[in-house]
């Protein structure tokens, strides 16, 4: 016998399923793992359970197998339960990652605070030195290098503090269309200097959402600036946004696409890790901060490549469910 859920997963009616060997139902999960369990089970009185991920669909399954004694002989029949636990495993992974990121954020914020005062002191001494020896041109090449390095450390310190900053829930009802338009305007000088065109392709009228305006503005500006930096001369960076449905709820999806070299496959799993950067002079914190901010808003930040070439960064914002919207 089989229930409706099994028919849906297999993609066949009950009369087509009943009588078949589990191994013949499909070469994909969960049936592949279920067939292995049936083949190897040794203790009929104890259930056997395993979890398996289907790499084709991205789903994670919990498989439980019981052998039952229905007609007096051991193992006459088996009860197989396959449960889609994708949402649960993703939530557990997200919680583990959040704990790690929270701990790391506290550490880096503490380091940044310790560095700030000495850095300010070094900068002040350099100011005094330049004033005292302004007529000594032989010192300028050294002071210029020091000034550049102090600037780099200052940027790193500010990003460390931003990464470690706790989420205070300072939320306002905001139009994403307006925020995207403003972020594009902020990035226009950088685009013009790099001879890159920015295209605002937000066509839909999007619902307003509750977000931290300041922190989300930084996310969009960072993503657009990254796209500009990785674009060739005469390249185009396109910003799109629309409403989508996924996982039994609605989202606003914003995509920032460029025509650069794209992201290498081996770099995709590490792209949001703190201090990971392939760009000369980059701190490796921009995307880590952006992902942390999106997760604090219950959203997602995804990285990938366009079929036609170039990178694509996708920011997804959850819209309230009907139950939440009603009360």
PDB file of C-alpha atoms in Angstrom:
ATOM      1  CA  UNK A   1       0.000   0.000   0.000  1.00  0.00           C
ATOM      2  CA  UNK A   2       1.017   3.620  -0.445  1.00  0.00           C
ATOM      3  CA  UNK A   3      -0.450   6.959   0.591  1.00  0.00           C
ATOM      4  CA  UNK A   4      -1.027  10.078  -1.504  1.00  0.00           C
ATOM      5  CA  UNK A   5       2.274  11.641  -0.455  1.00  0.00           C
ATOM      6  CA  UNK A   6       4.199   8.619  -1.763  1.00  0.00           C
ATOM      7  CA  UNK A   7       2.295   8.810  -5.043  1.00  0.00           C
ATOM      8  CA  UNK A   8       3.201  12.492  -5.336  1.00  0.00           C
ATOM      9  CA  UNK A   9       6.901  11.895  -4.630  1.00  0.00           C
ATOM     10  CA  UNK A  10       7.152   8.988  -7.079  1.00  0.00           C
ATOM     11  CA  UNK A  11       4.963  10.725  -9.624  1.00  0.00           C
ATOM     12  CA  UNK A  12       2.750   7.689 -10.217  1.00  0.00           C
ATOM     13  CA  UNK A  13      -0.635   6.357  -9.140  1.00  0.00           C
ATOM     14  CA  UNK A  14      -0.962   3.799  -6.324  1.00  0.00           C
ATOM     15  CA  UNK A  15      -1.781   0.948  -8.718  1.00  0.00           C
ATOM     16  CA  UNK A  16       1.500   1.606 -10.538  1.00  0.00           C
ATOM     17  CA  UNK A  17       3.525   1.677  -7.322  1.00  0.00           C
ATOM     18  CA  UNK A  18       2.089  -1.297  -5.420  1.00  0.00           C
ATOM     19  CA  UNK A  19       3.966  -4.498  -6.201  1.00  0.00           C
ATOM     20  CA  UNK A  20       7.192  -2.804  -7.280  1.00  0.00           C
ATOM     21  CA  UNK A  21      10.512  -3.182  -5.510  1.00  0.00           C
ATOM     22  CA  UNK A  22      11.544   0.017  -3.731  1.00  0.00           C
ATOM     23  CA  UNK A  23      14.811  -0.018  -5.695  1.00  0.00           C
ATOM     24  CA  UNK A  24      12.790   0.199  -8.921  1.00  0.00           C
ATOM     25  CA  UNK A  25      10.731   3.247  -7.893  1.00  0.00           C
ATOM     26  CA  UNK A  26      13.466   5.783  -8.655  1.00  0.00           C
ATOM     27  CA  UNK A  27      17.231   6.162  -8.765  1.00  0.00           C
ATOM     28  CA  UNK A  28      16.891   9.396  -6.766  1.00  0.00           C
ATOM     29  CA  UNK A  29      16.411  10.016  -3.065  1.00  0.00           C
ATOM     30  CA  UNK A  30      14.695   9.058  -0.847  1.00  0.00           C
ATOM     31  CA  UNK A  31      14.097   5.766  -2.666  1.00  0.00           C
ATOM     32  CA  UNK A  32      17.774   5.010  -3.320  1.00  0.00           C
ATOM     33  CA  UNK A  33      18.642   5.177   0.386  1.00  0.00           C
ATOM     34  CA  UNK A  34      15.425   3.328   1.326  1.00  0.00           C
ATOM     35  CA  UNK A  35      16.395   0.440  -0.954  1.00  0.00           C
ATOM     36  CA  UNK A  36      19.808   0.252   0.753  1.00  0.00           C
ATOM     37  CA  UNK A  37      18.174   0.123   4.199  1.00  0.00           C
ATOM     38  CA  UNK A  38      15.821  -2.676   3.147  1.00  0.00           C
ATOM     39  CA  UNK A  39      18.739  -4.618   1.681  1.00  0.00           C
ATOM     40  CA  UNK A  40      20.881  -4.304   4.806  1.00  0.00           C
ATOM     41  CA  UNK A  41      18.406  -4.422   7.704  1.00  0.00           C
ATOM     42  CA  UNK A  42      19.241  -7.186  10.187  1.00  0.00           C
ATOM     43  CA  UNK A  43      17.109  -6.572  13.303  1.00  0.00           C
ATOM     44  CA  UNK A  44      13.381  -6.724  12.443  1.00  0.00           C
ATOM     45  CA  UNK A  45      12.305  -5.624  15.932  1.00  0.00           C
ATOM     46  CA  UNK A  46      14.144  -2.287  15.752  1.00  0.00           C
ATOM     47  CA  UNK A  47      13.403   0.579  13.382  1.00  0.00           C
ATOM     48  CA  UNK A  48      16.252   1.893  11.248  1.00  0.00           C
ATOM     49  CA  UNK A  49      16.460   5.631  10.542  1.00  0.00           C
ATOM     50  CA  UNK A  50      18.765   7.707   8.372  1.00  0.00           C
ATOM     51  CA  UNK A  51      18.835  11.154   6.830  1.00  0.00           C
ATOM     52  CA  UNK A  52      19.875  11.729   3.238  1.00  0.00           C
ATOM     53  CA  UNK A  53      20.131  14.762   0.971  1.00  0.00           C
ATOM     54  CA  UNK A  54      19.005  14.726  -2.658  1.00  0.00           C
ATOM     55  CA  UNK A  55      21.620  16.863  -4.422  1.00  0.00           C
ATOM     56  CA  UNK A  56      19.395  17.196  -7.490  1.00  0.00           C
ATOM     57  CA  UNK A  57      16.466  18.834  -5.693  1.00  0.00           C
ATOM     58  CA  UNK A  58      18.287  20.157  -2.619  1.00  0.00           C
ATOM     59  CA  UNK A  59      15.810  18.367  -0.332  1.00  0.00           C
ATOM     60  CA  UNK A  60      16.753  16.486   2.834  1.00  0.00           C
ATOM     61  CA  UNK A  61      14.818  13.340   3.744  1.00  0.00           C
ATOM     62  CA  UNK A  62      14.377  11.385   6.971  1.00  0.00           C
ATOM     63  CA  UNK A  63      13.878   7.693   6.196  1.00  0.00           C
ATOM     64  CA  UNK A  64      12.579   5.231   8.790  1.00  0.00           C
ATOM     65  CA  UNK A  65      12.134   1.513   8.115  1.00  0.00           C
ATOM     66  CA  UNK A  66      10.270  -1.101  10.205  1.00  0.00           C
ATOM     67  CA  UNK A  67      10.105  -4.809   9.408  1.00  0.00           C
ATOM     68  CA  UNK A  68       6.804  -6.264  10.610  1.00  0.00           C
ATOM     69  CA  UNK A  69       5.735  -9.833  11.312  1.00  0.00           C
ATOM     70  CA  UNK A  70       2.259 -10.076   9.839  1.00  0.00           C
ATOM     71  CA  UNK A  71       1.903 -13.741   8.914  1.00  0.00           C
ATOM     72  CA  UNK A  72       4.168 -15.490  11.404  1.00  0.00           C
ATOM     73  CA  UNK A  73       7.491 -15.259   9.582  1.00  0.00           C
ATOM     74  CA  UNK A  74      10.077 -12.608  10.271  1.00  0.00           C
ATOM     75  CA  UNK A  75      10.210  -9.762   7.777  1.00  0.00           C
ATOM     76  CA  UNK A  76       7.040 -10.524   5.822  1.00  0.00           C
ATOM     77  CA  UNK A  77       6.414  -6.819   5.272  1.00  0.00           C
ATOM     78  CA  UNK A  78       8.134  -3.493   5.782  1.00  0.00           C
ATOM     79  CA  UNK A  79       6.790  -0.081   6.680  1.00  0.00           C
ATOM     80  CA  UNK A  80       8.776   2.698   5.045  1.00  0.00           C
ATOM     81  CA  UNK A  81       8.327   6.321   6.140  1.00  0.00           C
ATOM     82  CA  UNK A  82      10.007   9.063   4.100  1.00  0.00           C
ATOM     83  CA  UNK A  83       9.630  12.583   5.487  1.00  0.00           C
ATOM     84  CA  UNK A  84      10.800  15.821   3.847  1.00  0.00           C
ATOM     85  CA  UNK A  85      12.776  17.591   6.609  1.00  0.00           C
ATOM     86  CA  UNK A  86      14.433  20.234   4.419  1.00  0.00           C
ATOM     87  CA  UNK A  87      12.962  23.191   6.308  1.00  0.00           C
ATOM     88  CA  UNK A  88      14.003  21.739   9.667  1.00  0.00           C
ATOM     89  CA  UNK A  89      17.590  21.025   8.630  1.00  0.00           C
ATOM     90  CA  UNK A  90      17.952  24.462   7.030  1.00  0.00           C
ATOM     91  CA  UNK A  91      16.647  26.096  10.205  1.00  0.00           C
ATOM     92  CA  UNK A  92      19.051  24.074  12.374  1.00  0.00           C
ATOM     93  CA  UNK A  93      21.978  25.012  10.115  1.00  0.00           C
ATOM     94  CA  UNK A  94      20.910  28.656  10.199  1.00  0.00           C
ATOM     95  CA  UNK A  95      20.750  28.628  14.017  1.00  0.00           C
ATOM     96  CA  UNK A  96      24.216  27.064  14.271  1.00  0.00           C
ATOM     97  CA  UNK A  97      25.602  29.638  11.845  1.00  0.00           C
ATOM     98  CA  UNK A  98      23.921  32.475  13.744  1.00  0.00           C
ATOM     99  CA  UNK A  99      25.525  31.358  17.018  1.00  0.00           C
ATOM    100  CA  UNK A 100      28.952  31.181  15.388  1.00  0.00           C
ATOM    101  CA  UNK A 101      28.535  34.570  13.716  1.00  0.00           C
ATOM    102  CA  UNK A 102      27.277  36.146  16.941  1.00  0.00           C
ATOM    103  CA  UNK A 103      30.332  34.908  18.840  1.00  0.00           C
ATOM    104  CA  UNK A 104      32.680  36.005  16.066  1.00  0.00           C
ATOM    105  CA  UNK A 105      30.964  39.392  15.919  1.00  0.00           C
ATOM    106  CA  UNK A 106      31.581  39.950  19.628  1.00  0.00           C
ATOM    107  CA  UNK A 107      35.252  39.037  19.245  1.00  0.00           C
ATOM    108  CA  UNK A 108      35.938  41.265  16.231  1.00  0.00           C
ATOM    109  CA  UNK A 109      34.050  44.183  17.791  1.00  0.00           C
ATOM    110  CA  UNK A 110      36.216  43.867  20.889  1.00  0.00           C
ATOM    111  CA  UNK A 111      39.373  43.836  18.775  1.00  0.00           C
ATOM    112  CA  UNK A 112      38.188  46.898  16.838  1.00  0.00           C
ATOM    113  CA  UNK A 113      37.564  48.819  20.064  1.00  0.00           C
ATOM    114  CA  UNK A 114      41.062  47.972  21.299  1.00  0.00           C
ATOM    115  CA  UNK A 115      42.609  49.106  17.999  1.00  0.00           C
ATOM    116  CA  UNK A 116      40.653  52.355  17.682  1.00  0.00           C
ATOM    117  CA  UNK A 117      42.487  54.410  20.329  1.00  0.00           C
ATOM    118  CA  UNK A 118      46.053  53.459  19.263  1.00  0.00           C
ATOM    119  CA  UNK A 119      45.096  54.094  15.635  1.00  0.00           C
ATOM    120  CA  UNK A 120      43.770  57.541  16.524  1.00  0.00           C
ATOM    121  CA  UNK A 121      47.022  58.234  18.382  1.00  0.00           C
ATOM    122  CA  UNK A 122      49.157  57.202  15.393  1.00  0.00           C
ATOM    123  CA  UNK A 123      47.065  59.377  13.077  1.00  0.00           C
ATOM    124  CA  UNK A 124      47.424  62.376  15.411  1.00  0.00           C
ATOM    125  CA  UNK A 125      51.204  61.937  15.624  1.00  0.00           C
ATOM    126  CA  UNK A 126      51.393  61.737  11.832  1.00  0.00           C
ATOM    127  CA  UNK A 127      49.369  64.969  11.560  1.00  0.00           C
ATOM    128  CA  UNK A 128      51.806  66.688  13.911  1.00  0.00           C
ATOM    129  CA  UNK A 129      54.815  65.282  12.050  1.00  0.00           C
ATOM    130  CA  UNK A 130      53.512  66.527   8.688  1.00  0.00           C
ATOM    131  CA  UNK A 131      52.868  69.974  10.159  1.00  0.00           C
ATOM    132  CA  UNK A 132      56.317  70.170  11.776  1.00  0.00           C
ATOM    133  CA  UNK A 133      58.230  68.952   8.717  1.00  0.00           C
ATOM    134  CA  UNK A 134      55.996  70.219   5.905  1.00  0.00           C
ATOM    135  CA  UNK A 135      59.017  71.772   4.184  1.00  0.00           C
ATOM    136  CA  UNK A 136      60.986  68.508   4.136  1.00  0.00           C
ATOM    137  CA  UNK A 137      59.969  66.923   0.827  1.00  0.00           C
ATOM    138  CA  UNK A 138      62.197  63.880   1.420  1.00  0.00           C
ATOM    139  CA  UNK A 139      59.763  62.734   4.143  1.00  0.00           C
ATOM    140  CA  UNK A 140      56.648  62.923   1.975  1.00  0.00           C
ATOM    141  CA  UNK A 141      56.963  59.510   0.358  1.00  0.00           C
ATOM    142  CA  UNK A 142      57.081  57.943   3.822  1.00  0.00           C
ATOM    143  CA  UNK A 143      54.245  59.989   5.284  1.00  0.00           C
ATOM    144  CA  UNK A 144      52.079  59.263   2.212  1.00  0.00           C
ATOM    145  CA  UNK A 145      52.542  55.523   2.715  1.00  0.00           C
ATOM    146  CA  UNK A 146      51.723  55.856   6.416  1.00  0.00           C
ATOM    147  CA  UNK A 147      48.604  57.896   5.617  1.00  0.00           C
ATOM    148  CA  UNK A 148      47.396  55.249   3.134  1.00  0.00           C
ATOM    149  CA  UNK A 149      47.963  52.427   5.615  1.00  0.00           C
ATOM    150  CA  UNK A 150      46.181  54.328   8.393  1.00  0.00           C
ATOM    151  CA  UNK A 151      43.274  54.807   5.991  1.00  0.00           C
ATOM    152  CA  UNK A 152      43.143  51.058   5.280  1.00  0.00           C
ATOM    153  CA  UNK A 153      43.214  50.234   8.993  1.00  0.00           C
ATOM    154  CA  UNK A 154      40.477  52.790   9.656  1.00  0.00           C
ATOM    155  CA  UNK A 155      38.220  51.185   7.033  1.00  0.00           C
ATOM    156  CA  UNK A 156      38.927  47.732   8.494  1.00  0.00           C
ATOM    157  CA  UNK A 157      38.184  48.960  12.022  1.00  0.00           C
ATOM    158  CA  UNK A 158      34.880  50.531  10.934  1.00  0.00           C
ATOM    159  CA  UNK A 159      33.840  47.318   9.176  1.00  0.00           C
ATOM    160  CA  UNK A 160      34.794  45.221  12.203  1.00  0.00           C
ATOM    161  CA  UNK A 161      32.641  47.446  14.407  1.00  0.00           C
ATOM    162  CA  UNK A 162      29.762  47.215  11.925  1.00  0.00           C
ATOM    163  CA  UNK A 163      30.055  43.424  11.789  1.00  0.00           C
ATOM    164  CA  UNK A 164      29.994  43.134  15.569  1.00  0.00           C
ATOM    165  CA  UNK A 165      27.141  45.597  16.058  1.00  0.00           C
ATOM    166  CA  UNK A 166      24.054  43.946  17.622  1.00  0.00           C
ATOM    167  CA  UNK A 167      20.746  44.081  15.782  1.00  0.00           C
ATOM    168  CA  UNK A 168      18.544  46.561  17.661  1.00  0.00           C
ATOM    169  CA  UNK A 169      15.408  46.090  15.569  1.00  0.00           C
ATOM    170  CA  UNK A 170      15.199  49.768  14.574  1.00  0.00           C
ATOM    171  CA  UNK A 171      12.609  49.021  11.891  1.00  0.00           C
ATOM    172  CA  UNK A 172      10.512  51.310   9.714  1.00  0.00           C
ATOM    173  CA  UNK A 173       8.053  50.729   6.890  1.00  0.00           C
ATOM    174  CA  UNK A 174      10.182  51.363   3.805  1.00  0.00           C
ATOM    175  CA  UNK A 175       9.719  51.273   0.026  1.00  0.00           C
ATOM    176  CA  UNK A 176      12.428  49.059  -1.470  1.00  0.00           C
ATOM    177  CA  UNK A 177      11.944  50.793  -4.828  1.00  0.00           C
ATOM    178  CA  UNK A 178      12.976  54.107  -3.265  1.00  0.00           C
ATOM    179  CA  UNK A 179      15.880  52.511  -1.396  1.00  0.00           C
ATOM    180  CA  UNK A 180      17.190  50.850  -4.567  1.00  0.00           C
ATOM    181  CA  UNK A 181      16.892  54.114  -6.529  1.00  0.00           C
ATOM    182  CA  UNK A 182      18.777  55.999  -3.813  1.00  0.00           C
ATOM    183  CA  UNK A 183      21.504  53.334  -3.624  1.00  0.00           C
ATOM    184  CA  UNK A 184      22.000  53.534  -7.386  1.00  0.00           C
ATOM    185  CA  UNK A 185      22.338  57.329  -7.186  1.00  0.00           C
ATOM    186  CA  UNK A 186      24.959  56.989  -4.436  1.00  0.00           C
ATOM    187  CA  UNK A 187      26.955  54.560  -6.620  1.00  0.00           C
ATOM    188  CA  UNK A 188      26.731  56.615  -9.835  1.00  0.00           C
ATOM    189  CA  UNK A 189      30.062  58.479  -9.356  1.00  0.00           C
ATOM    190  CA  UNK A 190      31.914  55.167  -8.891  1.00  0.00           C
ATOM    191  CA  UNK A 191      30.161  53.704 -11.947  1.00  0.00           C
ATOM    192  CA  UNK A 192      31.025  56.722 -14.100  1.00  0.00           C
ATOM    193  CA  UNK A 193      34.667  56.594 -12.987  1.00  0.00           C
ATOM    194  CA  UNK A 194      34.793  52.898 -13.992  1.00  0.00           C
ATOM    195  CA  UNK A 195      32.869  53.544 -17.257  1.00  0.00           C
ATOM    196  CA  UNK A 196      30.110  51.190 -16.136  1.00  0.00           C
ATOM    197  CA  UNK A 197      26.400  51.759 -16.761  1.00  0.00           C
ATOM    198  CA  UNK A 198      23.902  51.262 -13.913  1.00  0.00           C
ATOM    199  CA  UNK A 199      20.426  50.086 -14.935  1.00  0.00           C
ATOM    200  CA  UNK A 200      17.434  50.234 -12.584  1.00  0.00           C
ATOM    201  CA  UNK A 201      15.132  47.485 -13.860  1.00  0.00           C
ATOM    202  CA  UNK A 202      12.655  47.438 -10.956  1.00  0.00           C
ATOM    203  CA  UNK A 203       9.367  47.217 -12.840  1.00  0.00           C
ATOM    204  CA  UNK A 204       6.882  45.866 -10.331  1.00  0.00           C
ATOM    205  CA  UNK A 205       5.154  47.936  -7.675  1.00  0.00           C
ATOM    206  CA  UNK A 206       6.572  46.289  -4.563  1.00  0.00           C
ATOM    207  CA  UNK A 207       4.956  46.074  -1.114  1.00  0.00           C
ATOM    208  CA  UNK A 208       6.544  48.205   1.600  1.00  0.00           C
ATOM    209  CA  UNK A 209       8.408  46.197   4.245  1.00  0.00           C
ATOM    210  CA  UNK A 210       9.686  46.714   7.799  1.00  0.00           C
ATOM    211  CA  UNK A 211      13.481  47.088   7.706  1.00  0.00           C
ATOM    212  CA  UNK A 212      16.382  48.982   9.253  1.00  0.00           C
ATOM    213  CA  UNK A 213      16.790  51.671   6.595  1.00  0.00           C
ATOM    214  CA  UNK A 214      20.403  52.565   7.403  1.00  0.00           C
ATOM    215  CA  UNK A 215      21.752  49.020   7.488  1.00  0.00           C
ATOM    216  CA  UNK A 216      19.859  47.852   4.404  1.00  0.00           C
ATOM    217  CA  UNK A 217      21.039  50.894   2.435  1.00  0.00           C
ATOM    218  CA  UNK A 218      24.592  49.793   3.201  1.00  0.00           C
ATOM    219  CA  UNK A 219      23.792  46.292   1.922  1.00  0.00           C
ATOM    220  CA  UNK A 220      22.542  47.561  -1.442  1.00  0.00           C
ATOM    221  CA  UNK A 221      25.380  50.066  -1.841  1.00  0.00           C
ATOM    222  CA  UNK A 222      27.927  47.349  -1.033  1.00  0.00           C
ATOM    223  CA  UNK A 223      26.418  44.896  -3.530  1.00  0.00           C
ATOM    224  CA  UNK A 224      26.228  47.502  -6.304  1.00  0.00           C
ATOM    225  CA  UNK A 225      29.784  48.735  -5.641  1.00  0.00           C
ATOM    226  CA  UNK A 226      31.054  45.131  -5.727  1.00  0.00           C
ATOM    227  CA  UNK A 227      29.351  44.620  -9.084  1.00  0.00           C
ATOM    228  CA  UNK A 228      30.942  47.832 -10.427  1.00  0.00           C
ATOM    229  CA  UNK A 229      34.407  46.797  -9.218  1.00  0.00           C
ATOM    230  CA  UNK A 230      34.138  43.444 -11.003  1.00  0.00           C
ATOM    231  CA  UNK A 231      32.714  44.863 -14.243  1.00  0.00           C
ATOM    232  CA  UNK A 232      34.795  45.460 -17.383  1.00  0.00           C
ATOM    233  CA  UNK A 233      34.912  48.945 -18.968  1.00  0.00           C
ATOM    234  CA  UNK A 234      31.650  49.644 -20.837  1.00  0.00           C
ATOM    235  CA  UNK A 235      30.010  46.940 -18.709  1.00  0.00           C
ATOM    236  CA  UNK A 236      26.477  47.057 -17.334  1.00  0.00           C
ATOM    237  CA  UNK A 237      25.250  46.472 -13.776  1.00  0.00           C
ATOM    238  CA  UNK A 238      21.526  45.739 -13.596  1.00  0.00           C
ATOM    239  CA  UNK A 239      19.373  45.905 -10.471  1.00  0.00           C
ATOM    240  CA  UNK A 240      16.094  43.975 -10.619  1.00  0.00           C
ATOM    241  CA  UNK A 241      13.361  43.355  -8.055  1.00  0.00           C
ATOM    242  CA  UNK A 242      10.101  41.431  -8.078  1.00  0.00           C
ATOM    243  CA  UNK A 243       7.727  39.497  -5.846  1.00  0.00           C
ATOM    244  CA  UNK A 244       8.124  35.697  -5.830  1.00  0.00           C
ATOM    245  CA  UNK A 245       6.604  32.705  -4.016  1.00  0.00           C
ATOM    246  CA  UNK A 246       8.859  30.080  -2.425  1.00  0.00           C
ATOM    247  CA  UNK A 247       8.488  27.673   0.472  1.00  0.00           C
ATOM    248  CA  UNK A 248       4.809  28.431   1.142  1.00  0.00           C
ATOM    249  CA  UNK A 249       5.377  32.173   1.530  1.00  0.00           C
ATOM    250  CA  UNK A 250       5.953  35.311  -0.537  1.00  0.00           C
ATOM    251  CA  UNK A 251       9.266  37.141  -0.857  1.00  0.00           C
ATOM    252  CA  UNK A 252      10.644  40.248  -2.498  1.00  0.00           C
ATOM    253  CA  UNK A 253      13.678  39.216  -4.522  1.00  0.00           C
ATOM    254  CA  UNK A 254      16.301  41.796  -5.522  1.00  0.00           C
ATOM    255  CA  UNK A 255      19.032  40.774  -7.968  1.00  0.00           C
ATOM    256  CA  UNK A 256      22.225  42.701  -8.742  1.00  0.00           C
ATOM    257  CA  UNK A 257      23.819  41.390 -11.945  1.00  0.00           C
ATOM    258  CA  UNK A 258      27.112  42.288 -13.602  1.00  0.00           C
ATOM    259  CA  UNK A 259      28.962  41.241 -16.755  1.00  0.00           C
ATOM    260  CA  UNK A 260      32.286  40.528 -15.064  1.00  0.00           C
ATOM    261  CA  UNK A 261      34.188  37.228 -14.776  1.00  0.00           C
ATOM    262  CA  UNK A 262      31.676  35.765 -12.322  1.00  0.00           C
ATOM    263  CA  UNK A 263      32.407  33.781  -9.163  1.00  0.00           C
ATOM    264  CA  UNK A 264      34.535  30.647  -9.387  1.00  0.00           C
ATOM    265  CA  UNK A 265      32.766  27.463  -8.293  1.00  0.00           C
ATOM    266  CA  UNK A 266      35.307  26.769  -5.542  1.00  0.00           C
ATOM    267  CA  UNK A 267      34.763  30.272  -4.116  1.00  0.00           C
ATOM    268  CA  UNK A 268      30.954  30.117  -3.891  1.00  0.00           C
ATOM    269  CA  UNK A 269      30.819  28.228  -0.550  1.00  0.00           C
ATOM    270  CA  UNK A 270      33.248  30.758   1.008  1.00  0.00           C
ATOM    271  CA  UNK A 271      31.933  33.983  -0.510  1.00  0.00           C
ATOM    272  CA  UNK A 272      30.176  35.157   2.688  1.00  0.00           C
ATOM    273  CA  UNK A 273      32.870  34.068   5.146  1.00  0.00           C
ATOM    274  CA  UNK A 274      34.462  36.927   7.119  1.00  0.00           C
ATOM    275  CA  UNK A 275      37.845  38.037   5.705  1.00  0.00           C
ATOM    276  CA  UNK A 276      37.441  36.079   2.455  1.00  0.00           C
ATOM    277  CA  UNK A 277      38.355  38.338  -0.457  1.00  0.00           C
ATOM    278  CA  UNK A 278      39.897  37.868  -3.907  1.00  0.00           C
ATOM    279  CA  UNK A 279      40.092  41.617  -4.536  1.00  0.00           C
ATOM    280  CA  UNK A 280      43.349  43.422  -3.878  1.00  0.00           C
ATOM    281  CA  UNK A 281      42.888  45.781  -0.944  1.00  0.00           C
ATOM    282  CA  UNK A 282      39.537  44.275   0.096  1.00  0.00           C
ATOM    283  CA  UNK A 283      38.850  43.567   3.770  1.00  0.00           C
ATOM    284  CA  UNK A 284      36.660  40.544   3.083  1.00  0.00           C
ATOM    285  CA  UNK A 285      33.978  41.866   5.437  1.00  0.00           C
ATOM    286  CA  UNK A 286      31.562  43.615   3.070  1.00  0.00           C
ATOM    287  CA  UNK A 287      29.621  40.526   1.987  1.00  0.00           C
ATOM    288  CA  UNK A 288      29.821  38.995   5.483  1.00  0.00           C
ATOM    289  CA  UNK A 289      28.188  42.144   6.900  1.00  0.00           C
ATOM    290  CA  UNK A 290      25.589  42.124   4.111  1.00  0.00           C
ATOM    291  CA  UNK A 291      24.642  38.488   4.775  1.00  0.00           C
ATOM    292  CA  UNK A 292      24.473  39.064   8.538  1.00  0.00           C
ATOM    293  CA  UNK A 293      22.187  42.069   8.011  1.00  0.00           C
ATOM    294  CA  UNK A 294      19.888  40.098   5.695  1.00  0.00           C
ATOM    295  CA  UNK A 295      19.637  37.217   8.177  1.00  0.00           C
ATOM    296  CA  UNK A 296      18.812  39.664  10.988  1.00  0.00           C
ATOM    297  CA  UNK A 297      15.824  40.746   8.870  1.00  0.00           C
ATOM    298  CA  UNK A 298      14.746  37.118   8.334  1.00  0.00           C
ATOM    299  CA  UNK A 299      15.963  37.299   4.746  1.00  0.00           C
ATOM    300  CA  UNK A 300      18.564  35.568   2.607  1.00  0.00           C
ATOM    301  CA  UNK A 301      21.580  36.660   0.586  1.00  0.00           C
ATOM    302  CA  UNK A 302      22.550  34.279  -2.209  1.00  0.00           C
ATOM    303  CA  UNK A 303      25.487  34.306  -4.609  1.00  0.00           C
ATOM    304  CA  UNK A 304      25.674  32.754  -8.053  1.00  0.00           C
ATOM    305  CA  UNK A 305      26.454  33.329 -11.713  1.00  0.00           C
ATOM    306  CA  UNK A 306      24.279  34.394 -14.629  1.00  0.00           C
ATOM    307  CA  UNK A 307      23.819  31.853 -17.445  1.00  0.00           C
ATOM    308  CA  UNK A 308      25.105  34.489 -19.879  1.00  0.00           C
ATOM    309  CA  UNK A 309      28.138  35.258 -17.691  1.00  0.00           C
ATOM    310  CA  UNK A 310      28.875  37.532 -14.771  1.00  0.00           C
ATOM    311  CA  UNK A 311      27.953  37.318 -11.108  1.00  0.00           C
ATOM    312  CA  UNK A 312      24.473  37.613  -9.622  1.00  0.00           C
ATOM    313  CA  UNK A 313      23.802  38.519  -5.985  1.00  0.00           C
ATOM    314  CA  UNK A 314      20.233  37.914  -4.790  1.00  0.00           C
ATOM    315  CA  UNK A 315      18.713  39.487  -1.664  1.00  0.00           C
ATOM    316  CA  UNK A 316      15.370  38.028  -0.543  1.00  0.00           C
ATOM    317  CA  UNK A 317      13.083  39.730   1.958  1.00  0.00           C
ATOM    318  CA  UNK A 318      10.199  37.724   3.494  1.00  0.00           C
ATOM    319  CA  UNK A 319       6.743  39.236   3.262  1.00  0.00           C
ATOM    320  CA  UNK A 320       4.366  38.734   6.215  1.00  0.00           C
ATOM    321  CA  UNK A 321       2.175  35.647   6.038  1.00  0.00           C
ATOM    322  CA  UNK A 322      -1.585  36.174   6.097  1.00  0.00           C
ATOM    323  CA  UNK A 323      -1.684  35.168   9.757  1.00  0.00           C
ATOM    324  CA  UNK A 324       0.971  37.722  10.680  1.00  0.00           C
ATOM    325  CA  UNK A 325      -0.570  40.388   8.484  1.00  0.00           C
ATOM    326  CA  UNK A 326      -3.955  39.942  10.182  1.00  0.00           C
ATOM    327  CA  UNK A 327      -2.698  40.264  13.685  1.00  0.00           C
TER     328      UNK A 327
END
